[in-house]
């Protein structure tokens, strides 16, 4: 399967588009609300909010939904989300990082722990696996944004550190503190990105055989289906042949 990169979250895997749109909108709305609460409610003055709004637009989220999510940040008695990170191991010792936005830490922790335990893994302590990843910026564009050479040149001029392209999309990697600046420069040249976020990029990847791949994918799917979970990262590599067998 093209574009099944080991460290991408599940939304980039084949078939992820079949996920309920309402669930996707819920996650996007939550990120917009948090971004607006942490800074100015104006996307032009708040880089994180601008990225969140652009990501929502890339998924065809209605303008009214976006504005409601921004307005929630200043609403009296509104939800108060906090960012939480969980780390653990999946089947075959695969390192997994889960990022969540939650208004109930106990609920989220229970759900994440259950997902790990029922799908061949176990939740670890904070810092258990993140030392094996680099914290970087990741900007994605659809393949239709341009050919690999054009995207590479634009990314280089914008200050990106690395680019990888396949038949589905372009991944543009940046230094952590350069994400907003590079995303803004690329937007001027290529239009709004499909997504622009901080990512966990593994320093070393692990090949997963067919025996463990199905359980691993079920673990990632289960985590991604949780409303509180925003992104799931891992250090796994699954071959095209194995992915085809999994369907």
PDB file of C-alpha atoms in Angstrom:
ATOM      1  CA  UNK A   1       0.000   0.000   0.000  1.00  0.00           C
ATOM      2  CA  UNK A   2       1.381   3.350  -0.951  1.00  0.00           C
ATOM      3  CA  UNK A   3       1.832   5.870   1.800  1.00  0.00           C
ATOM      4  CA  UNK A   4       1.611   3.517   4.780  1.00  0.00           C
ATOM      5  CA  UNK A   5       4.641   5.136   6.386  1.00  0.00           C
ATOM      6  CA  UNK A   6       5.456   3.604   9.762  1.00  0.00           C
ATOM      7  CA  UNK A   7       5.448   6.788  11.800  1.00  0.00           C
ATOM      8  CA  UNK A   8       2.374   8.460  10.358  1.00  0.00           C
ATOM      9  CA  UNK A   9      -0.821   8.497  12.315  1.00  0.00           C
ATOM     10  CA  UNK A  10      -3.645   6.281  11.167  1.00  0.00           C
ATOM     11  CA  UNK A  11      -5.404   9.051   9.236  1.00  0.00           C
ATOM     12  CA  UNK A  12      -2.794   8.666   6.487  1.00  0.00           C
ATOM     13  CA  UNK A  13      -3.362   4.948   6.044  1.00  0.00           C
ATOM     14  CA  UNK A  14      -5.450   3.435   3.289  1.00  0.00           C
ATOM     15  CA  UNK A  15      -9.092   3.259   4.284  1.00  0.00           C
ATOM     16  CA  UNK A  16      -8.824   5.968   6.916  1.00  0.00           C
ATOM     17  CA  UNK A  17     -11.047   8.179   4.777  1.00  0.00           C
ATOM     18  CA  UNK A  18     -13.849   5.771   5.636  1.00  0.00           C
ATOM     19  CA  UNK A  19     -13.798   6.957   9.225  1.00  0.00           C
ATOM     20  CA  UNK A  20     -16.847   8.835  10.356  1.00  0.00           C
ATOM     21  CA  UNK A  21     -16.601  12.474   9.294  1.00  0.00           C
ATOM     22  CA  UNK A  22     -18.282  13.543  12.530  1.00  0.00           C
ATOM     23  CA  UNK A  23     -15.442  11.984  14.539  1.00  0.00           C
ATOM     24  CA  UNK A  24     -12.856  13.767  12.407  1.00  0.00           C
ATOM     25  CA  UNK A  25     -14.660  17.087  12.811  1.00  0.00           C
ATOM     26  CA  UNK A  26     -14.797  16.542  16.576  1.00  0.00           C
ATOM     27  CA  UNK A  27     -11.020  16.136  16.779  1.00  0.00           C
ATOM     28  CA  UNK A  28     -10.402  19.121  14.510  1.00  0.00           C
ATOM     29  CA  UNK A  29     -12.814  21.262  16.533  1.00  0.00           C
ATOM     30  CA  UNK A  30     -11.092  20.329  19.774  1.00  0.00           C
ATOM     31  CA  UNK A  31      -7.683  21.368  18.414  1.00  0.00           C
ATOM     32  CA  UNK A  32      -9.128  24.678  17.159  1.00  0.00           C
ATOM     33  CA  UNK A  33     -10.679  25.416  20.560  1.00  0.00           C
ATOM     34  CA  UNK A  34      -7.450  24.627  22.430  1.00  0.00           C
ATOM     35  CA  UNK A  35      -5.370  26.697  20.002  1.00  0.00           C
ATOM     36  CA  UNK A  36      -7.741  29.663  20.310  1.00  0.00           C
ATOM     37  CA  UNK A  37      -7.731  29.438  24.110  1.00  0.00           C
ATOM     38  CA  UNK A  38      -3.923  29.333  24.287  1.00  0.00           C
ATOM     39  CA  UNK A  39      -3.492  32.468  22.152  1.00  0.00           C
ATOM     40  CA  UNK A  40      -5.419  35.080  20.220  1.00  0.00           C
ATOM     41  CA  UNK A  41      -8.737  33.936  18.660  1.00  0.00           C
ATOM     42  CA  UNK A  42      -7.556  35.429  15.349  1.00  0.00           C
ATOM     43  CA  UNK A  43      -5.820  32.903  13.038  1.00  0.00           C
ATOM     44  CA  UNK A  44      -3.667  35.668  11.556  1.00  0.00           C
ATOM     45  CA  UNK A  45      -2.271  36.440  15.009  1.00  0.00           C
ATOM     46  CA  UNK A  46      -2.104  32.869  16.329  1.00  0.00           C
ATOM     47  CA  UNK A  47       0.126  30.451  14.353  1.00  0.00           C
ATOM     48  CA  UNK A  48      -1.199  27.290  16.022  1.00  0.00           C
ATOM     49  CA  UNK A  49      -4.797  28.357  15.407  1.00  0.00           C
ATOM     50  CA  UNK A  50      -3.999  29.156  11.792  1.00  0.00           C
ATOM     51  CA  UNK A  51      -2.622  25.646  11.254  1.00  0.00           C
ATOM     52  CA  UNK A  52      -5.657  24.115  12.980  1.00  0.00           C
ATOM     53  CA  UNK A  53      -8.087  26.117  10.853  1.00  0.00           C
ATOM     54  CA  UNK A  54      -6.209  25.235   7.662  1.00  0.00           C
ATOM     55  CA  UNK A  55      -6.291  21.542   8.587  1.00  0.00           C
ATOM     56  CA  UNK A  56     -10.051  21.787   9.151  1.00  0.00           C
ATOM     57  CA  UNK A  57     -10.566  23.508   5.806  1.00  0.00           C
ATOM     58  CA  UNK A  58      -8.498  20.797   4.089  1.00  0.00           C
ATOM     59  CA  UNK A  59     -11.049  18.271   5.396  1.00  0.00           C
ATOM     60  CA  UNK A  60     -13.952  20.407   4.102  1.00  0.00           C
ATOM     61  CA  UNK A  61     -15.114  21.347   7.583  1.00  0.00           C
ATOM     62  CA  UNK A  62     -17.865  24.017   7.279  1.00  0.00           C
ATOM     63  CA  UNK A  63     -16.952  27.589   8.188  1.00  0.00           C
ATOM     64  CA  UNK A  64     -19.719  27.707  10.804  1.00  0.00           C
ATOM     65  CA  UNK A  65     -18.210  24.696  12.588  1.00  0.00           C
ATOM     66  CA  UNK A  66     -14.789  26.330  12.579  1.00  0.00           C
ATOM     67  CA  UNK A  67     -16.145  29.589  13.993  1.00  0.00           C
ATOM     68  CA  UNK A  68     -18.113  27.759  16.703  1.00  0.00           C
ATOM     69  CA  UNK A  69     -14.936  25.953  17.752  1.00  0.00           C
ATOM     70  CA  UNK A  70     -13.104  29.293  18.023  1.00  0.00           C
ATOM     71  CA  UNK A  71     -15.971  30.868  19.958  1.00  0.00           C
ATOM     72  CA  UNK A  72     -15.935  27.968  22.441  1.00  0.00           C
ATOM     73  CA  UNK A  73     -12.521  29.118  23.637  1.00  0.00           C
ATOM     74  CA  UNK A  74     -14.041  32.233  25.218  1.00  0.00           C
ATOM     75  CA  UNK A  75     -17.393  30.764  26.223  1.00  0.00           C
ATOM     76  CA  UNK A  76     -18.178  30.813  29.929  1.00  0.00           C
ATOM     77  CA  UNK A  77     -18.334  27.336  31.366  1.00  0.00           C
ATOM     78  CA  UNK A  78     -16.977  25.751  28.197  1.00  0.00           C
ATOM     79  CA  UNK A  79     -14.913  22.602  28.028  1.00  0.00           C
ATOM     80  CA  UNK A  80     -11.396  22.916  29.395  1.00  0.00           C
ATOM     81  CA  UNK A  81      -9.155  20.567  27.434  1.00  0.00           C
ATOM     82  CA  UNK A  82      -5.598  19.725  28.368  1.00  0.00           C
ATOM     83  CA  UNK A  83      -2.876  18.101  26.316  1.00  0.00           C
ATOM     84  CA  UNK A  84      -1.782  14.669  27.504  1.00  0.00           C
ATOM     85  CA  UNK A  85       0.791  12.239  26.070  1.00  0.00           C
ATOM     86  CA  UNK A  86       0.870   8.495  26.639  1.00  0.00           C
ATOM     87  CA  UNK A  87       3.697   6.136  25.745  1.00  0.00           C
ATOM     88  CA  UNK A  88       3.734   2.388  25.486  1.00  0.00           C
ATOM     89  CA  UNK A  89       4.568  -0.730  23.535  1.00  0.00           C
ATOM     90  CA  UNK A  90       2.513  -2.562  20.947  1.00  0.00           C
ATOM     91  CA  UNK A  91       2.927  -6.107  19.593  1.00  0.00           C
ATOM     92  CA  UNK A  92       6.557  -7.134  18.982  1.00  0.00           C
ATOM     93  CA  UNK A  93       7.736  -4.278  21.201  1.00  0.00           C
ATOM     94  CA  UNK A  94       6.719  -1.540  18.772  1.00  0.00           C
ATOM     95  CA  UNK A  95       7.048   1.906  20.376  1.00  0.00           C
ATOM     96  CA  UNK A  96       3.807   3.902  20.377  1.00  0.00           C
ATOM     97  CA  UNK A  97       3.168   7.544  21.323  1.00  0.00           C
ATOM     98  CA  UNK A  98      -0.426   8.728  21.793  1.00  0.00           C
ATOM     99  CA  UNK A  99      -1.322  12.416  21.931  1.00  0.00           C
ATOM    100  CA  UNK A 100      -4.691  13.421  23.371  1.00  0.00           C
ATOM    101  CA  UNK A 101      -6.754  16.474  24.192  1.00  0.00           C
ATOM    102  CA  UNK A 102      -9.039  15.671  27.097  1.00  0.00           C
ATOM    103  CA  UNK A 103     -11.390  17.201  29.644  1.00  0.00           C
ATOM    104  CA  UNK A 104     -11.175  14.052  31.794  1.00  0.00           C
ATOM    105  CA  UNK A 105      -7.725  12.551  32.353  1.00  0.00           C
ATOM    106  CA  UNK A 106      -9.065   9.487  34.169  1.00  0.00           C
ATOM    107  CA  UNK A 107     -11.400   8.549  31.323  1.00  0.00           C
ATOM    108  CA  UNK A 108      -8.746   8.984  28.671  1.00  0.00           C
ATOM    109  CA  UNK A 109      -6.060   7.111  30.604  1.00  0.00           C
ATOM    110  CA  UNK A 110      -8.437   4.187  31.194  1.00  0.00           C
ATOM    111  CA  UNK A 111      -9.424   4.025  27.520  1.00  0.00           C
ATOM    112  CA  UNK A 112      -5.826   4.185  26.304  1.00  0.00           C
ATOM    113  CA  UNK A 113      -4.634   1.579  28.808  1.00  0.00           C
ATOM    114  CA  UNK A 114      -7.482  -0.750  27.808  1.00  0.00           C
ATOM    115  CA  UNK A 115      -6.695  -0.330  24.110  1.00  0.00           C
ATOM    116  CA  UNK A 116      -3.088  -1.351  24.710  1.00  0.00           C
ATOM    117  CA  UNK A 117      -3.891  -4.312  26.968  1.00  0.00           C
ATOM    118  CA  UNK A 118      -6.544  -5.767  24.641  1.00  0.00           C
ATOM    119  CA  UNK A 119      -4.370  -5.503  21.541  1.00  0.00           C
ATOM    120  CA  UNK A 120      -1.066  -7.086  22.438  1.00  0.00           C
ATOM    121  CA  UNK A 121       0.569  -4.111  24.095  1.00  0.00           C
ATOM    122  CA  UNK A 122       1.086  -2.361  27.404  1.00  0.00           C
ATOM    123  CA  UNK A 123       1.081   1.256  28.504  1.00  0.00           C
ATOM    124  CA  UNK A 124       4.412   2.500  29.836  1.00  0.00           C
ATOM    125  CA  UNK A 125       5.530   5.400  31.986  1.00  0.00           C
ATOM    126  CA  UNK A 126       6.028   8.909  30.649  1.00  0.00           C
ATOM    127  CA  UNK A 127       9.269   8.983  28.671  1.00  0.00           C
ATOM    128  CA  UNK A 128       9.284   5.222  28.127  1.00  0.00           C
ATOM    129  CA  UNK A 129       9.662   5.442  24.346  1.00  0.00           C
ATOM    130  CA  UNK A 130       9.835   9.124  23.341  1.00  0.00           C
ATOM    131  CA  UNK A 131      13.637   9.114  23.697  1.00  0.00           C
ATOM    132  CA  UNK A 132      13.687   7.038  20.505  1.00  0.00           C
ATOM    133  CA  UNK A 133      11.875   9.718  18.507  1.00  0.00           C
ATOM    134  CA  UNK A 134      12.754  13.204  17.306  1.00  0.00           C
ATOM    135  CA  UNK A 135      10.260  16.036  17.887  1.00  0.00           C
ATOM    136  CA  UNK A 136       9.891  17.736  14.511  1.00  0.00           C
ATOM    137  CA  UNK A 137       7.396  19.582  12.339  1.00  0.00           C
ATOM    138  CA  UNK A 138       5.454  17.730   9.642  1.00  0.00           C
ATOM    139  CA  UNK A 139       3.587  19.405   6.797  1.00  0.00           C
ATOM    140  CA  UNK A 140       1.639  17.310   4.298  1.00  0.00           C
ATOM    141  CA  UNK A 141       0.347  18.190   0.838  1.00  0.00           C
ATOM    142  CA  UNK A 142      -1.613  16.019  -1.592  1.00  0.00           C
ATOM    143  CA  UNK A 143       0.246  14.669  -4.618  1.00  0.00           C
ATOM    144  CA  UNK A 144      -1.793  17.061  -6.744  1.00  0.00           C
ATOM    145  CA  UNK A 145       0.042  20.037  -5.191  1.00  0.00           C
ATOM    146  CA  UNK A 146       2.929  19.452  -7.607  1.00  0.00           C
ATOM    147  CA  UNK A 147       5.568  16.979  -8.712  1.00  0.00           C
ATOM    148  CA  UNK A 148       8.270  15.826  -6.327  1.00  0.00           C
ATOM    149  CA  UNK A 149      10.945  18.142  -7.725  1.00  0.00           C
ATOM    150  CA  UNK A 150       8.729  21.236  -7.507  1.00  0.00           C
ATOM    151  CA  UNK A 151       7.691  20.440  -3.927  1.00  0.00           C
ATOM    152  CA  UNK A 152      11.286  19.737  -2.922  1.00  0.00           C
ATOM    153  CA  UNK A 153      12.443  23.073  -4.323  1.00  0.00           C
ATOM    154  CA  UNK A 154       9.614  24.981  -2.643  1.00  0.00           C
ATOM    155  CA  UNK A 155      10.262  23.234   0.675  1.00  0.00           C
ATOM    156  CA  UNK A 156      13.990  23.916   0.501  1.00  0.00           C
ATOM    157  CA  UNK A 157      13.398  27.621  -0.147  1.00  0.00           C
ATOM    158  CA  UNK A 158      10.909  27.737   2.733  1.00  0.00           C
ATOM    159  CA  UNK A 159      13.503  26.370   5.161  1.00  0.00           C
ATOM    160  CA  UNK A 160      12.403  22.737   5.466  1.00  0.00           C
ATOM    161  CA  UNK A 161      14.882  20.024   6.466  1.00  0.00           C
ATOM    162  CA  UNK A 162      13.654  17.039   4.442  1.00  0.00           C
ATOM    163  CA  UNK A 163      10.972  16.005   1.942  1.00  0.00           C
ATOM    164  CA  UNK A 164       9.563  12.609   0.999  1.00  0.00           C
ATOM    165  CA  UNK A 165       7.015  12.085  -1.760  1.00  0.00           C
ATOM    166  CA  UNK A 166       4.901   9.154  -2.926  1.00  0.00           C
ATOM    167  CA  UNK A 167       1.925   8.704  -5.220  1.00  0.00           C
ATOM    168  CA  UNK A 168      -0.497   9.919  -2.540  1.00  0.00           C
ATOM    169  CA  UNK A 169       1.175  12.854  -0.848  1.00  0.00           C
ATOM    170  CA  UNK A 170       4.245  14.920  -0.008  1.00  0.00           C
ATOM    171  CA  UNK A 171       5.693  14.972   3.510  1.00  0.00           C
ATOM    172  CA  UNK A 172       7.752  18.025   4.415  1.00  0.00           C
ATOM    173  CA  UNK A 173       9.805  17.840   7.600  1.00  0.00           C
ATOM    174  CA  UNK A 174      10.987  20.879   9.553  1.00  0.00           C
ATOM    175  CA  UNK A 175      12.787  21.714  12.770  1.00  0.00           C
ATOM    176  CA  UNK A 176      10.310  21.851  15.637  1.00  0.00           C
ATOM    177  CA  UNK A 177      10.588  25.600  16.123  1.00  0.00           C
ATOM    178  CA  UNK A 178      10.423  26.303  12.377  1.00  0.00           C
ATOM    179  CA  UNK A 179       7.068  24.615  11.692  1.00  0.00           C
ATOM    180  CA  UNK A 180       4.895  27.730  11.644  1.00  0.00           C
ATOM    181  CA  UNK A 181       7.363  29.772   9.612  1.00  0.00           C
ATOM    182  CA  UNK A 182       7.870  27.063   6.979  1.00  0.00           C
ATOM    183  CA  UNK A 183       4.131  26.321   6.789  1.00  0.00           C
ATOM    184  CA  UNK A 184       3.382  30.000   6.193  1.00  0.00           C
ATOM    185  CA  UNK A 185       6.026  30.266   3.452  1.00  0.00           C
ATOM    186  CA  UNK A 186       4.724  27.117   1.733  1.00  0.00           C
ATOM    187  CA  UNK A 187       1.130  28.309   1.944  1.00  0.00           C
ATOM    188  CA  UNK A 188       2.079  31.385  -0.064  1.00  0.00           C
ATOM    189  CA  UNK A 189       3.486  29.140  -2.813  1.00  0.00           C
ATOM    190  CA  UNK A 190       1.351  26.012  -2.714  1.00  0.00           C
ATOM    191  CA  UNK A 191      -1.837  26.980  -0.900  1.00  0.00           C
ATOM    192  CA  UNK A 192      -3.048  25.580   2.402  1.00  0.00           C
ATOM    193  CA  UNK A 193      -1.551  22.249   3.448  1.00  0.00           C
ATOM    194  CA  UNK A 194      -3.611  19.166   4.273  1.00  0.00           C
ATOM    195  CA  UNK A 195      -2.021  19.247   7.702  1.00  0.00           C
ATOM    196  CA  UNK A 196       0.795  20.942   9.582  1.00  0.00           C
ATOM    197  CA  UNK A 197       1.631  19.712  13.075  1.00  0.00           C
ATOM    198  CA  UNK A 198       4.363  18.721  15.462  1.00  0.00           C
ATOM    199  CA  UNK A 199       5.269  15.080  14.928  1.00  0.00           C
ATOM    200  CA  UNK A 200       7.216  12.280  16.553  1.00  0.00           C
ATOM    201  CA  UNK A 201       9.633  10.854  13.984  1.00  0.00           C
ATOM    202  CA  UNK A 202      11.347   7.597  14.975  1.00  0.00           C
ATOM    203  CA  UNK A 203      15.128   7.485  14.895  1.00  0.00           C
ATOM    204  CA  UNK A 204      15.018   3.775  13.979  1.00  0.00           C
ATOM    205  CA  UNK A 205      12.112   1.822  12.504  1.00  0.00           C
ATOM    206  CA  UNK A 206      11.129  -1.819  13.070  1.00  0.00           C
ATOM    207  CA  UNK A 207       9.800  -4.169  10.391  1.00  0.00           C
ATOM    208  CA  UNK A 208       6.551  -5.819  11.481  1.00  0.00           C
ATOM    209  CA  UNK A 209       5.751  -9.303  10.179  1.00  0.00           C
ATOM    210  CA  UNK A 210       2.308 -10.514   9.165  1.00  0.00           C
ATOM    211  CA  UNK A 211       1.763 -12.307  12.476  1.00  0.00           C
ATOM    212  CA  UNK A 212       1.970  -9.036  14.431  1.00  0.00           C
ATOM    213  CA  UNK A 213       0.776  -6.505  11.852  1.00  0.00           C
ATOM    214  CA  UNK A 214      -2.950  -7.260  12.173  1.00  0.00           C
ATOM    215  CA  UNK A 215      -2.880  -6.831  15.959  1.00  0.00           C
ATOM    216  CA  UNK A 216      -0.788  -3.677  15.664  1.00  0.00           C
ATOM    217  CA  UNK A 217      -3.177  -2.113  13.145  1.00  0.00           C
ATOM    218  CA  UNK A 218      -6.117  -2.986  15.394  1.00  0.00           C
ATOM    219  CA  UNK A 219      -4.368  -1.274  18.316  1.00  0.00           C
ATOM    220  CA  UNK A 220      -3.745   1.879  16.295  1.00  0.00           C
ATOM    221  CA  UNK A 221      -7.310   1.843  14.941  1.00  0.00           C
ATOM    222  CA  UNK A 222      -8.743   1.451  18.437  1.00  0.00           C
ATOM    223  CA  UNK A 223      -6.678   4.339  19.754  1.00  0.00           C
ATOM    224  CA  UNK A 224      -7.568   6.571  16.803  1.00  0.00           C
ATOM    225  CA  UNK A 225     -11.271   5.826  17.238  1.00  0.00           C
ATOM    226  CA  UNK A 226     -11.206   7.343  20.724  1.00  0.00           C
ATOM    227  CA  UNK A 227     -12.604  10.885  20.654  1.00  0.00           C
ATOM    228  CA  UNK A 228      -9.921  12.145  23.057  1.00  0.00           C
ATOM    229  CA  UNK A 229      -7.020  10.880  20.943  1.00  0.00           C
ATOM    230  CA  UNK A 230      -5.654  13.337  18.393  1.00  0.00           C
ATOM    231  CA  UNK A 231      -2.662  11.490  16.926  1.00  0.00           C
ATOM    232  CA  UNK A 232      -0.899   8.146  17.184  1.00  0.00           C
ATOM    233  CA  UNK A 233       2.747   7.687  16.241  1.00  0.00           C
ATOM    234  CA  UNK A 234       4.871   4.565  16.083  1.00  0.00           C
ATOM    235  CA  UNK A 235       8.268   3.291  14.955  1.00  0.00           C
ATOM    236  CA  UNK A 236       6.877   0.503  12.787  1.00  0.00           C
ATOM    237  CA  UNK A 237       7.350  -0.356   9.121  1.00  0.00           C
ATOM    238  CA  UNK A 238       4.829  -2.627   7.398  1.00  0.00           C
ATOM    239  CA  UNK A 239       5.654  -3.919   3.924  1.00  0.00           C
ATOM    240  CA  UNK A 240       3.316  -3.492   0.965  1.00  0.00           C
ATOM    241  CA  UNK A 241       2.821  -7.269   0.759  1.00  0.00           C
ATOM    242  CA  UNK A 242       1.727  -7.535   4.382  1.00  0.00           C
ATOM    243  CA  UNK A 243      -0.615  -4.554   4.085  1.00  0.00           C
ATOM    244  CA  UNK A 244      -2.245  -6.093   1.011  1.00  0.00           C
ATOM    245  CA  UNK A 245      -2.829  -9.352   2.889  1.00  0.00           C
ATOM    246  CA  UNK A 246      -4.420  -7.403   5.735  1.00  0.00           C
ATOM    247  CA  UNK A 247      -6.754  -5.704   3.244  1.00  0.00           C
TER     248      UNK A 247
END
